CSV table of N, CA, C and O in Angstrom, one decimal:
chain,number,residue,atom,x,y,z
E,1,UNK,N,-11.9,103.9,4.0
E,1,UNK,CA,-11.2,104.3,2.9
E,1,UNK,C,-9.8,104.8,3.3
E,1,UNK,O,-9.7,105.6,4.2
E,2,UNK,N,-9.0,104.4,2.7
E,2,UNK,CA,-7.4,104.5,3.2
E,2,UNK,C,-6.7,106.1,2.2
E,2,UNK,O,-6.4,106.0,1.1
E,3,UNK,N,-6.6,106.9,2.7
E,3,UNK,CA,-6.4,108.5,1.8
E,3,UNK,C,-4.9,108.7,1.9
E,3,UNK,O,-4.3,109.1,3.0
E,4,UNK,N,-4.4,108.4,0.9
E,4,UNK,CA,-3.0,108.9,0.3
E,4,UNK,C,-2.8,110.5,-0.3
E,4,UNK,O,-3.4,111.0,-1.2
E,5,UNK,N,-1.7,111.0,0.4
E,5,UNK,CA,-1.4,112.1,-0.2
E,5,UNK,C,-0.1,111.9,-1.0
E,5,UNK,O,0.5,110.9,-0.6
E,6,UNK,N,0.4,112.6,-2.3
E,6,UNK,CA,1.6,112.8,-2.6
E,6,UNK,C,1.8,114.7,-3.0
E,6,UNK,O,0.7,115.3,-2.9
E,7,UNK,N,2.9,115.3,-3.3
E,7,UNK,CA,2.8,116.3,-4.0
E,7,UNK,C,4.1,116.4,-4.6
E,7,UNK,O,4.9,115.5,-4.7
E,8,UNK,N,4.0,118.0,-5.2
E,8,UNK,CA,5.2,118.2,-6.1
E,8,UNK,C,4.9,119.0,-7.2
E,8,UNK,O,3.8,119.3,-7.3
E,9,UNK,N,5.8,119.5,-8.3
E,9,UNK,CA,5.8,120.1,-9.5
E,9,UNK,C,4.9,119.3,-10.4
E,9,UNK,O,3.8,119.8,-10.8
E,10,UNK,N,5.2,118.3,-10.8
E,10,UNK,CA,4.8,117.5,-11.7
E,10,UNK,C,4.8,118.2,-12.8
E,10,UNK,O,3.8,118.4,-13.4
E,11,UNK,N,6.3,118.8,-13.3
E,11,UNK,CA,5.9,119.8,-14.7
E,11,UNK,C,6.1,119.0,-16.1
E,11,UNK,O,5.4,119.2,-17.0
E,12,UNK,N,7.0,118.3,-16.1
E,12,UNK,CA,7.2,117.4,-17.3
E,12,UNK,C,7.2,116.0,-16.7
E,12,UNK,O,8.1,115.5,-16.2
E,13,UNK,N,5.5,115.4,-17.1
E,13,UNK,CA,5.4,114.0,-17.0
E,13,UNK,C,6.6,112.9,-17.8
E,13,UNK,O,6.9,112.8,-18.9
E,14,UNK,N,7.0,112.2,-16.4
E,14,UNK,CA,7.6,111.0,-17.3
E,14,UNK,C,7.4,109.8,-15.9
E,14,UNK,O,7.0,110.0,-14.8
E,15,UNK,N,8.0,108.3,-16.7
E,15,UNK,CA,8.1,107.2,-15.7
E,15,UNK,C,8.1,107.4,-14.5
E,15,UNK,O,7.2,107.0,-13.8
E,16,UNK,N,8.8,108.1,-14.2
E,16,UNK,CA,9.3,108.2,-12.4
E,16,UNK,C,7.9,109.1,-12.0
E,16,UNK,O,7.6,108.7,-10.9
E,17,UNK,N,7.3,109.9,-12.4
E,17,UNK,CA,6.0,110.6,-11.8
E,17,UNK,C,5.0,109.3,-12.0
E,17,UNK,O,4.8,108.9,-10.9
E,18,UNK,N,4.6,108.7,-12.6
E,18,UNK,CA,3.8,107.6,-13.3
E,18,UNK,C,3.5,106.6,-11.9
E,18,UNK,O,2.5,106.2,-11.3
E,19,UNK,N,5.4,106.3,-11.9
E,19,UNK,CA,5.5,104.8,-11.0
E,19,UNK,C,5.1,105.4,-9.5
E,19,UNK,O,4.5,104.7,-8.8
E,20,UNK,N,5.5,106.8,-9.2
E,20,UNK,CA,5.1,107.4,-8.0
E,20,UNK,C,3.7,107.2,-7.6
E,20,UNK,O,3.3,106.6,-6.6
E,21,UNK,N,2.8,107.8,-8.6
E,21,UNK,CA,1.3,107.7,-8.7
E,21,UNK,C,1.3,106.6,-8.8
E,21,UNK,O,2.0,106.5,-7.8
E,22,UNK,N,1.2,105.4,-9.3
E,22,UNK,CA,1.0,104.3,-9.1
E,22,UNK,C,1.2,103.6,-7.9
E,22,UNK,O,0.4,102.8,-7.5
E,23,UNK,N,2.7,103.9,-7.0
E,23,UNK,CA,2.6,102.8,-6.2
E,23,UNK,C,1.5,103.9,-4.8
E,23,UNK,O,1.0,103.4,-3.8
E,24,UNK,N,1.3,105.1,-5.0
E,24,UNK,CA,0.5,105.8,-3.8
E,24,UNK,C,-0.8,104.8,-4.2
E,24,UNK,O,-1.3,104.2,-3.3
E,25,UNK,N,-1.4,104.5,-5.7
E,25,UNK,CA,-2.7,103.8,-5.5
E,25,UNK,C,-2.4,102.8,-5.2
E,25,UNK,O,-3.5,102.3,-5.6
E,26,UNK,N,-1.6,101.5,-4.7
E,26,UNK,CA,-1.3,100.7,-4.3
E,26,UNK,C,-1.1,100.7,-3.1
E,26,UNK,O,-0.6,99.6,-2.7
E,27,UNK,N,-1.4,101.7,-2.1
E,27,UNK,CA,-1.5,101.9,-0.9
E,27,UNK,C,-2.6,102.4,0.0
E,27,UNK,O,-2.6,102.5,1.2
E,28,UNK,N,-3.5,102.7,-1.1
E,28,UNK,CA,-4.9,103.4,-0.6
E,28,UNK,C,-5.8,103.3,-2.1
E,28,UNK,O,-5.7,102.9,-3.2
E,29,UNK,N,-6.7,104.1,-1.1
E,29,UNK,CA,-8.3,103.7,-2.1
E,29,UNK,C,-8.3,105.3,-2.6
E,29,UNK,O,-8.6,105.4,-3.8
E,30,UNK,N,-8.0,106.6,-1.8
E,30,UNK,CA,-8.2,107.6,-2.7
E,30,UNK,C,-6.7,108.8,-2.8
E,30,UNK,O,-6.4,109.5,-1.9
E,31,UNK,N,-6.2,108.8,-3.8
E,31,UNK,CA,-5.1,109.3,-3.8
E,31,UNK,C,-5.3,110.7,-4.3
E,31,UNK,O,-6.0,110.9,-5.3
E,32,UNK,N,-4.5,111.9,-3.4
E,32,UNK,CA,-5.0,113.4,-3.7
E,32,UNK,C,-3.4,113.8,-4.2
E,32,UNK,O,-2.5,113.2,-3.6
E,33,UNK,N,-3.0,114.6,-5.1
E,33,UNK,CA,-2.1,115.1,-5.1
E,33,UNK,C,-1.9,116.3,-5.4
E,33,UNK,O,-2.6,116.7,-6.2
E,34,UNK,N,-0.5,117.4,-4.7
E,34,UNK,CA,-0.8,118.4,-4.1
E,34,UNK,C,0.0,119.3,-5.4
E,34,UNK,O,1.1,119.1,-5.2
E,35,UNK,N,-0.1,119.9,-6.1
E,35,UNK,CA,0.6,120.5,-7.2
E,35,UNK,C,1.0,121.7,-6.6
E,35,UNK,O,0.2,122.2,-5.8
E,36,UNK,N,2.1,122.3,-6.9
E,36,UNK,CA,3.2,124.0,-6.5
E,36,UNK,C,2.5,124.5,-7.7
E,36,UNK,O,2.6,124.2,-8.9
E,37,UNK,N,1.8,125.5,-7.0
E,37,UNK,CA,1.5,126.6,-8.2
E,37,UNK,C,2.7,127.1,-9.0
E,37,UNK,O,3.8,126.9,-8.6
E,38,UNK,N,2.5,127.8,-10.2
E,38,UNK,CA,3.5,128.1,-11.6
E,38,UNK,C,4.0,128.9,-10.5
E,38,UNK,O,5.1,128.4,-10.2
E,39,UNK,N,3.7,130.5,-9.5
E,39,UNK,CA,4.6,131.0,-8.7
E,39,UNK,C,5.8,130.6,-7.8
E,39,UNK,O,6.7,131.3,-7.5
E,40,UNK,N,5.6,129.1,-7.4
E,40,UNK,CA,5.8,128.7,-6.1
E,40,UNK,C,7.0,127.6,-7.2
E,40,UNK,O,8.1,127.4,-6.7
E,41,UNK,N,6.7,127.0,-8.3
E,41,UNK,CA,7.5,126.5,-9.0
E,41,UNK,C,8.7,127.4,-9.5
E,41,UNK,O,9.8,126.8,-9.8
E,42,UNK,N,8.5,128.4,-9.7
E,42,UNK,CA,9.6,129.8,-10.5
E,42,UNK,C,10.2,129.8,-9.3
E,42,UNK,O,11.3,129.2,-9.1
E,43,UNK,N,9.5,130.4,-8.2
E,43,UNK,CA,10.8,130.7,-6.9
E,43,UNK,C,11.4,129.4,-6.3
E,43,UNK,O,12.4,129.7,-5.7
E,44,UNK,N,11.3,128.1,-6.2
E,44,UNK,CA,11.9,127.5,-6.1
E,44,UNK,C,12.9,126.8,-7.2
E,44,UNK,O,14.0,126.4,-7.0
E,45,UNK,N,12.3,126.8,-8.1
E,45,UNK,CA,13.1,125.8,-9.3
E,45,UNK,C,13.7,127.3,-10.5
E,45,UNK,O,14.5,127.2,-11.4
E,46,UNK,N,13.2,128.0,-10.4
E,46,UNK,CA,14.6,129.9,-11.1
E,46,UNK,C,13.2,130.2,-12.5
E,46,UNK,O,12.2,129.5,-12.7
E,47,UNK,N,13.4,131.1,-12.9
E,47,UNK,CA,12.5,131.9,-13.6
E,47,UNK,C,11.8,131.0,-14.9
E,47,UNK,O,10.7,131.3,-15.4
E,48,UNK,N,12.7,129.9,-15.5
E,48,UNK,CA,12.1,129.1,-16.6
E,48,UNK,C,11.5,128.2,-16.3
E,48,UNK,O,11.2,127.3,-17.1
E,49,UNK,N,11.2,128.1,-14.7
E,49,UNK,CA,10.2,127.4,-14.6
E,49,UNK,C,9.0,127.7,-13.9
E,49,UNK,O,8.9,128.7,-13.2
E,50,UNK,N,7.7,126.8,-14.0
E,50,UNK,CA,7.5,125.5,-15.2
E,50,UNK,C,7.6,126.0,-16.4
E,50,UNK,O,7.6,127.1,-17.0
E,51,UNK,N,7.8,124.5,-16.9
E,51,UNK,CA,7.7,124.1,-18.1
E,51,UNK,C,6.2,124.4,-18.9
E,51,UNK,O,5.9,125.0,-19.9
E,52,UNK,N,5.4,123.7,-18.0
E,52,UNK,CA,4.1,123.6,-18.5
E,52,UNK,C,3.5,124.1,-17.3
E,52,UNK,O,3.9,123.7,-16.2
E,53,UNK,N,2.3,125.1,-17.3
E,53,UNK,CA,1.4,126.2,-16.7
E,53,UNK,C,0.5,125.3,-16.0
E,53,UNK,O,0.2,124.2,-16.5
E,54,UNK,N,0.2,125.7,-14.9
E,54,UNK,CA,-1.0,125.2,-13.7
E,54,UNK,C,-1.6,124.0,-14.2
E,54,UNK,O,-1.4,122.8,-14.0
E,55,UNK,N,-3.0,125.0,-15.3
E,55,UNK,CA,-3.8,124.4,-16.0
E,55,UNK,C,-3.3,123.2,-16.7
E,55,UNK,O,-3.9,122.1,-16.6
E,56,UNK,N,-2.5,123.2,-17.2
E,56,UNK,CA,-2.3,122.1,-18.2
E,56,UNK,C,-1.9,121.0,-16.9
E,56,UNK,O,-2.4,119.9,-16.6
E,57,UNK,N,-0.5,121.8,-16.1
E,57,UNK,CA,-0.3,120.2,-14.9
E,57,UNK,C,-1.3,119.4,-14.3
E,57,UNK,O,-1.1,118.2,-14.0
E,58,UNK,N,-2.6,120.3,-14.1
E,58,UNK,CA,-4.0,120.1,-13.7
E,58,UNK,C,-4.6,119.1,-13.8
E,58,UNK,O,-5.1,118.3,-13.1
E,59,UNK,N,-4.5,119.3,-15.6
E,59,UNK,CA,-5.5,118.8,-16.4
E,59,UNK,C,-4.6,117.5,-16.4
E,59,UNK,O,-5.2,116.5,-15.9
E,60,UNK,N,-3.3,117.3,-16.8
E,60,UNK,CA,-2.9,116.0,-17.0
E,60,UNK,C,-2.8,115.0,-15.6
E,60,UNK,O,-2.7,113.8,-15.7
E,61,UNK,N,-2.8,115.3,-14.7
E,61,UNK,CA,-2.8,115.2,-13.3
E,61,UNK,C,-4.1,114.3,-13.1
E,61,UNK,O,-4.2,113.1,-12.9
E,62,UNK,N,-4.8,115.2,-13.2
E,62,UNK,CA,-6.2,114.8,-13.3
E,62,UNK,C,-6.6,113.6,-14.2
E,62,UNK,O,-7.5,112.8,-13.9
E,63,UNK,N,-6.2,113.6,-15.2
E,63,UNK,CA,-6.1,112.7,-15.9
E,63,UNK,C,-5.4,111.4,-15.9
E,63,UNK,O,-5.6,110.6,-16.8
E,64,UNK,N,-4.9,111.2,-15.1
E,64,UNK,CA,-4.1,109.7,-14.8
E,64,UNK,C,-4.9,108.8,-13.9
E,64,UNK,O,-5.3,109.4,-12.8
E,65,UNK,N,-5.2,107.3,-14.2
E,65,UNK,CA,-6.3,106.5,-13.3
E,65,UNK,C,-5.7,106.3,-12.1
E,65,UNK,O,-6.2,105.4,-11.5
E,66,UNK,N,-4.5,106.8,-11.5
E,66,UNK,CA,-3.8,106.8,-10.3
E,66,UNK,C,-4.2,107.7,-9.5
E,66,UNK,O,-4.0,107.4,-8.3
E,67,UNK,N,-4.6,108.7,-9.8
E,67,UNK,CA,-5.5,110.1,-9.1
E,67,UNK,C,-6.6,109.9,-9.0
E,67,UNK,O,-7.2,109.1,-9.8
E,68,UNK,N,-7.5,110.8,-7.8
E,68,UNK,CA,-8.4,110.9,-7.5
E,68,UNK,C,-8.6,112.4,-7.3
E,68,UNK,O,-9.7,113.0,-7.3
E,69,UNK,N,-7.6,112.9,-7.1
E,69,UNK,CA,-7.9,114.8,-6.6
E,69,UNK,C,-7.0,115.5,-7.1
E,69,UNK,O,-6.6,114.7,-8.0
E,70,UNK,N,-6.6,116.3,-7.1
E,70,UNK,CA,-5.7,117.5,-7.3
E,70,UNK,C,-6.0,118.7,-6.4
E,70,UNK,O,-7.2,119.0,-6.3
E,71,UNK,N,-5.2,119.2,-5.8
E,71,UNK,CA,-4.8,120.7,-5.0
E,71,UNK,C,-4.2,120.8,-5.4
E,71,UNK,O,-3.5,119.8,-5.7
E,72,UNK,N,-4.0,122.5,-5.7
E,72,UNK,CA,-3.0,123.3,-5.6
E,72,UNK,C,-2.6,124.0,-4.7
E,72,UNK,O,-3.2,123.8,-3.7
E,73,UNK,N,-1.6,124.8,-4.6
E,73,UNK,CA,-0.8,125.0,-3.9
E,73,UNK,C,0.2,126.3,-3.5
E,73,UNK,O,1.4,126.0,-3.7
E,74,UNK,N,0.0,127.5,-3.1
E,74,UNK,CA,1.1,128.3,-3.2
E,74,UNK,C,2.4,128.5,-2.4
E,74,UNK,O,3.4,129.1,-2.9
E,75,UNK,N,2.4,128.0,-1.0
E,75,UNK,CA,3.6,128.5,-0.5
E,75,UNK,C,3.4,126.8,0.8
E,75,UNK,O,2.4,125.9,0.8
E,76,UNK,N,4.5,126.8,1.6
E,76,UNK,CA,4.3,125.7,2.3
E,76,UNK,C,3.8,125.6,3.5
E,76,UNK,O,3.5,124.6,4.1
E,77,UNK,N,3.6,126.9,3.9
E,77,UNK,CA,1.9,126.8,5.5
E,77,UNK,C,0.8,126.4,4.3
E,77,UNK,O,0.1,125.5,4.6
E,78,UNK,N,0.6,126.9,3.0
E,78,UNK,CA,-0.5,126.7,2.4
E,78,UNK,C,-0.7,124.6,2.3
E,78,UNK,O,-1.7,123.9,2.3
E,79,UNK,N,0.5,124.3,2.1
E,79,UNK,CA,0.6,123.0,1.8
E,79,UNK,C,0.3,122.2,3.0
E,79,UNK,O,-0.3,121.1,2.9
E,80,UNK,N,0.7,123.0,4.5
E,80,UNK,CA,0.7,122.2,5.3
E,80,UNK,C,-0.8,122.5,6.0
E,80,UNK,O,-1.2,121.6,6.7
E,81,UNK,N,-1.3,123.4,5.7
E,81,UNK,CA,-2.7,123.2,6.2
E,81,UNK,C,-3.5,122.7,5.4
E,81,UNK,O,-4.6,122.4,6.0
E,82,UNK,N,-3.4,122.3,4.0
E,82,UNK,CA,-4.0,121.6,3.5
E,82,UNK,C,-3.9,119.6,3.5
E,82,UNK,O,-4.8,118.9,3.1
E,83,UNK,N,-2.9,119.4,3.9
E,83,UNK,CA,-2.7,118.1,4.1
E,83,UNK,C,-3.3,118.1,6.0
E,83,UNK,O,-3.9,117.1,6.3
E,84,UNK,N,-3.1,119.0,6.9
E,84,UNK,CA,-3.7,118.5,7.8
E,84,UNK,C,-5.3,118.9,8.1
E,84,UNK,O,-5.9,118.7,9.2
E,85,UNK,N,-6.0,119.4,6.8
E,85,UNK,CA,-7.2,119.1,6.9
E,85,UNK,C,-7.9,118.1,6.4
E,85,UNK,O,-9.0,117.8,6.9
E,86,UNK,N,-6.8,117.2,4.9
E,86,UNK,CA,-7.5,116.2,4.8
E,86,UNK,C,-7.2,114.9,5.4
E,86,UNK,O,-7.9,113.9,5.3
E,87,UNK,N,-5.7,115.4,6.4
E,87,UNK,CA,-5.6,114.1,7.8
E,87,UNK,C,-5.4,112.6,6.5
E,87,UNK,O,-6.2,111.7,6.7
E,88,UNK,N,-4.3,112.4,5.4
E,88,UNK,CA,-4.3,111.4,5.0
E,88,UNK,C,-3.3,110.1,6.0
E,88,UNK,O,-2.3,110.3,6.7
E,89,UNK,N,-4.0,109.0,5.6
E,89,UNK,CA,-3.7,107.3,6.6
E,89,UNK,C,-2.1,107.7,5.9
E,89,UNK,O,-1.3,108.1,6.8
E,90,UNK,N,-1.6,107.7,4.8
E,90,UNK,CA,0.1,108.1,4.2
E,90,UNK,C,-0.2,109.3,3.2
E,90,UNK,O,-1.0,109.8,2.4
E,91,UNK,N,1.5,109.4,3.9
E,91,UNK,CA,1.8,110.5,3.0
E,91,UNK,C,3.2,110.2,2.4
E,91,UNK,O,3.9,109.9,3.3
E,92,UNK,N,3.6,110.2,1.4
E,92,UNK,CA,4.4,109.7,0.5
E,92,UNK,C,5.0,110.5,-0.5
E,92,UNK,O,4.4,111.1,-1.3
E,93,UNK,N,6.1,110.4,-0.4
E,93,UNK,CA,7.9,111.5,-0.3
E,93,UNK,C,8.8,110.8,-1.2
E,93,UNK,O,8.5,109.6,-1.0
E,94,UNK,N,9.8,110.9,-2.1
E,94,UNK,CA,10.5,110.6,-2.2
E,94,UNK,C,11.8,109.8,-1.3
E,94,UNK,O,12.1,110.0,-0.1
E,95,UNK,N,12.1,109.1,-2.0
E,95,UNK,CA,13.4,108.5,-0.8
E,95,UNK,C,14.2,109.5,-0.6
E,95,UNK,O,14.5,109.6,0.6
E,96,UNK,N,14.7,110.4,-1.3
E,96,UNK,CA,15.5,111.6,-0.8
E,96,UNK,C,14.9,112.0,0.3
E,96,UNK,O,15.9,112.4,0.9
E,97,UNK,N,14.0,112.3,1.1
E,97,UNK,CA,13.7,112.7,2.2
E,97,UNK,C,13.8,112.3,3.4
E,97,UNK,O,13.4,112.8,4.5
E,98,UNK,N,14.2,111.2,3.2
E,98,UNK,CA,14.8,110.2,4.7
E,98,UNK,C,15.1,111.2,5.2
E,98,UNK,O,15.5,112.2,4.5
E,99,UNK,N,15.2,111.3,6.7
E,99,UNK,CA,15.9,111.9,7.8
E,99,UNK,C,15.9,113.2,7.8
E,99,UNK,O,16.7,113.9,8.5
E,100,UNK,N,14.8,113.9,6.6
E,100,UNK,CA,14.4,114.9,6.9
E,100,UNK,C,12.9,115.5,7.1
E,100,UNK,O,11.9,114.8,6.8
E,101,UNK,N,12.9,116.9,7.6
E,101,UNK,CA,11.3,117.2,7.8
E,101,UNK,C,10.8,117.0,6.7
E,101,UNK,O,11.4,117.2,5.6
E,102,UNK,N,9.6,116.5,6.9
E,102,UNK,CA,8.9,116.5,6.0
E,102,UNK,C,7.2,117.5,6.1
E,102,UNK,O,6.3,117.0,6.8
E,103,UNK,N,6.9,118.5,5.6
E,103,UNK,CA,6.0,118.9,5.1
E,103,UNK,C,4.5,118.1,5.6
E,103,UNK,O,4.2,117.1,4.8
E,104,UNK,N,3.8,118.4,6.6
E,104,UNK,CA,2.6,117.9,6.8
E,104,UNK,C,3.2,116.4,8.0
E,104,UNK,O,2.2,116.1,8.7
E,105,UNK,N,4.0,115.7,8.1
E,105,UNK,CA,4.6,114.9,8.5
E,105,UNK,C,3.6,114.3,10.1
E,105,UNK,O,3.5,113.2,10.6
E,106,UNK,N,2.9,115.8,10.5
E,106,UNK,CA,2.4,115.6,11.6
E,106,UNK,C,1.1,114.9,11.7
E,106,UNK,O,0.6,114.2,12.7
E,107,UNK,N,0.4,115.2,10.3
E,107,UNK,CA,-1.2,115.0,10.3
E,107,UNK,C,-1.4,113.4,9.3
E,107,UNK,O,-2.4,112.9,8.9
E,108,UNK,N,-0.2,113.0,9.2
E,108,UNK,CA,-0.5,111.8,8.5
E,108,UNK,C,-0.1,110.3,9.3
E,108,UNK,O,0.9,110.1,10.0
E,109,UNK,N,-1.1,109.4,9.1
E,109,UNK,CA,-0.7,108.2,9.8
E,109,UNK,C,1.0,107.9,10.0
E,109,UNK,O,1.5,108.0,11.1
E,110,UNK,N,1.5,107.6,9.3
E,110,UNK,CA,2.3,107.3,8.3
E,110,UNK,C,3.4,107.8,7.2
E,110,UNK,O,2.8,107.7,6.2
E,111,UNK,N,4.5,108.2,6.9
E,111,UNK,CA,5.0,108.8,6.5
E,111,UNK,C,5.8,107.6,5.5
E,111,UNK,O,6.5,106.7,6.0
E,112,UNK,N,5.7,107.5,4.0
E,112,UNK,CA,5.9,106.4,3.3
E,112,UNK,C,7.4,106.6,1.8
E,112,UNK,O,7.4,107.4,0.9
E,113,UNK,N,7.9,106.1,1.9
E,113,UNK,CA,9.1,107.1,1.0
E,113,UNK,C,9.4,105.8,0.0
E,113,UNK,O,9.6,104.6,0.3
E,114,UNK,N,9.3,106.3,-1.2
E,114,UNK,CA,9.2,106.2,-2.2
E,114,UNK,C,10.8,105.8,-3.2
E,114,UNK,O,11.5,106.8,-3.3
E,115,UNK,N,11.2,105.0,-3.7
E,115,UNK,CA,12.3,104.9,-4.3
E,115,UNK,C,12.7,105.9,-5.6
E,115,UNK,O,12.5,105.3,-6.6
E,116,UNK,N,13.1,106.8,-5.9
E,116,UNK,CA,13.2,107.2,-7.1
E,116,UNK,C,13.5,106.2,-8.3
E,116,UNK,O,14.0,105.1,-7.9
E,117,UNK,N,13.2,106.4,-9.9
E,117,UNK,CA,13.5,105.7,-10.3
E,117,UNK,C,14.5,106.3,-11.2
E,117,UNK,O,14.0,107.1,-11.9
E,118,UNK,N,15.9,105.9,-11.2
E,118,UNK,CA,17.0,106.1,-11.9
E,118,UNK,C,16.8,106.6,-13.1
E,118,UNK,O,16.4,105.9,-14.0
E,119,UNK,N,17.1,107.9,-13.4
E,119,UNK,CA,17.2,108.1,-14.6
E,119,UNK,C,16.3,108.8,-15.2
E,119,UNK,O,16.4,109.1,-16.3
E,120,UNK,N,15.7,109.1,-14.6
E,120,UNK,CA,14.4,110.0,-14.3
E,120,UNK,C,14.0,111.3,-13.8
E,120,UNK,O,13.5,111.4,-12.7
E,121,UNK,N,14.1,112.5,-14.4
E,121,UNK,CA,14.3,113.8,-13.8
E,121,UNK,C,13.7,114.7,-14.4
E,121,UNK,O,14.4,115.0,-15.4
E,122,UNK,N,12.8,115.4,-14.3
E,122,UNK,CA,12.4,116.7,-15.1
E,122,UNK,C,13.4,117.8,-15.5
E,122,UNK,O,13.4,118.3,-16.6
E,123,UNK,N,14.4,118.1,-14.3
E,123,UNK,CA,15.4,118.8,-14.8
E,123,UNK,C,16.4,118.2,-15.7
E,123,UNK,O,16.7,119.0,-16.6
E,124,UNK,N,17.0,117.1,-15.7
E,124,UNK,CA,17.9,116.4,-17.0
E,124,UNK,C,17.1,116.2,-18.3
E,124,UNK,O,17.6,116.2,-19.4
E,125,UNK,N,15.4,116.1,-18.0
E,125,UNK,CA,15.0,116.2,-19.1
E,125,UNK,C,14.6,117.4,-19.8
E,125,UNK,O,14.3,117.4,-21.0
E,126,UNK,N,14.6,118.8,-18.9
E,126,UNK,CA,14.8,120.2,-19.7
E,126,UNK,C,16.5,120.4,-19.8
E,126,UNK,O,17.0,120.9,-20.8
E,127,UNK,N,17.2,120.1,-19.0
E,127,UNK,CA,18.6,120.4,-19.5
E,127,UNK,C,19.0,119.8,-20.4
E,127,UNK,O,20.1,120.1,-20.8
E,128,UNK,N,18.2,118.6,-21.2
E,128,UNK,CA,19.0,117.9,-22.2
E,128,UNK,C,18.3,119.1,-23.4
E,128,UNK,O,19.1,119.9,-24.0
E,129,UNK,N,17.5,119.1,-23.6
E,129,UNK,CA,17.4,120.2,-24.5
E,129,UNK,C,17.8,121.7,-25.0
E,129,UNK,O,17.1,122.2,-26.0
C-alpha cells in the first residue's frame, strides 16, 4: 500500500484544495491529511483566522473520496512527529516549496510538489469579501 501525506489549513474549500487531494490519490492507495488546529491557524494566518472551526474542516475533509484519514495538528514538532510515525512512500507540498525545508521531509520516500492552481486562494477568497 503506497501512503501519501498532504497537509495544511484547508479552511475554505475550493478547486485548488480538491485538485491537490485528488492528484495525492493518484499517487497512492491511502491518503492522510494533516489539518493546523483553529490555534495554530490564528497564529500563523492573524486573529480572523479560520474561517471555519476544526470540527467542521474535519468533517468536510473527511468527507471527500480523495481522503482516507485526517490528523490534526498543533504546532510543527507536533506535525513532524506525526508524519514520521506514519513514514509515508510521498509527501506532497505545494510548488511554492521548491528549494525549501520542508516539514517531515526526512521520513518520507519522496518528496512530491504540487502545481498550484491559478486563481485559487483562500485568502483572495476571504479578502474578496
Amino acid at each position: 500500500m503506497i501512503k501519501v501525506w498532504t497537509n495544511g489549513c484547508f479552511d475554505v474549500i475550493h478547486r485548488g484544495h480538491i485538485e491537490l487531494l485528488k492528484y495525492c490519490k493518484s499517487v497512492g492507495h491511502h491518503v492522510t491529511v494533516g489539518l493546523d488546529s483553529d490555534e495554530k491557524v490564528s497564529k500563523d494566518k492573524g486573529p480572523d483566522r479560520p474561517f471555519n472551526k476544526i470540527e467542521d474542516r474535519v468533517f468536510v475533509i473527511q468527507s471527500l473520496k480523495y481522503v482516507d484519514e485526517v490528523v490534526v495538528f498543533s504546532s510543527r514538532d507536533e506535525l513532524e512527529r506525526t508524519i514520521e510515525s506514519r513514514k509515508p512512500d510521498f509527501l506532497v507540498v505545494g510548488s511554492d516549496w521548491k528549494g525549501k525545508e520542508v516539514v517531515g521531509q526526512d521520513y518520507a520516500r519522496k518528496v512530491l510538489f504540487f502545481n498550484r492552481i491559478d486563481g485559487y486562494s483562500t485568502t483572495k477568497i476571504l479578502d474578496s469579501k
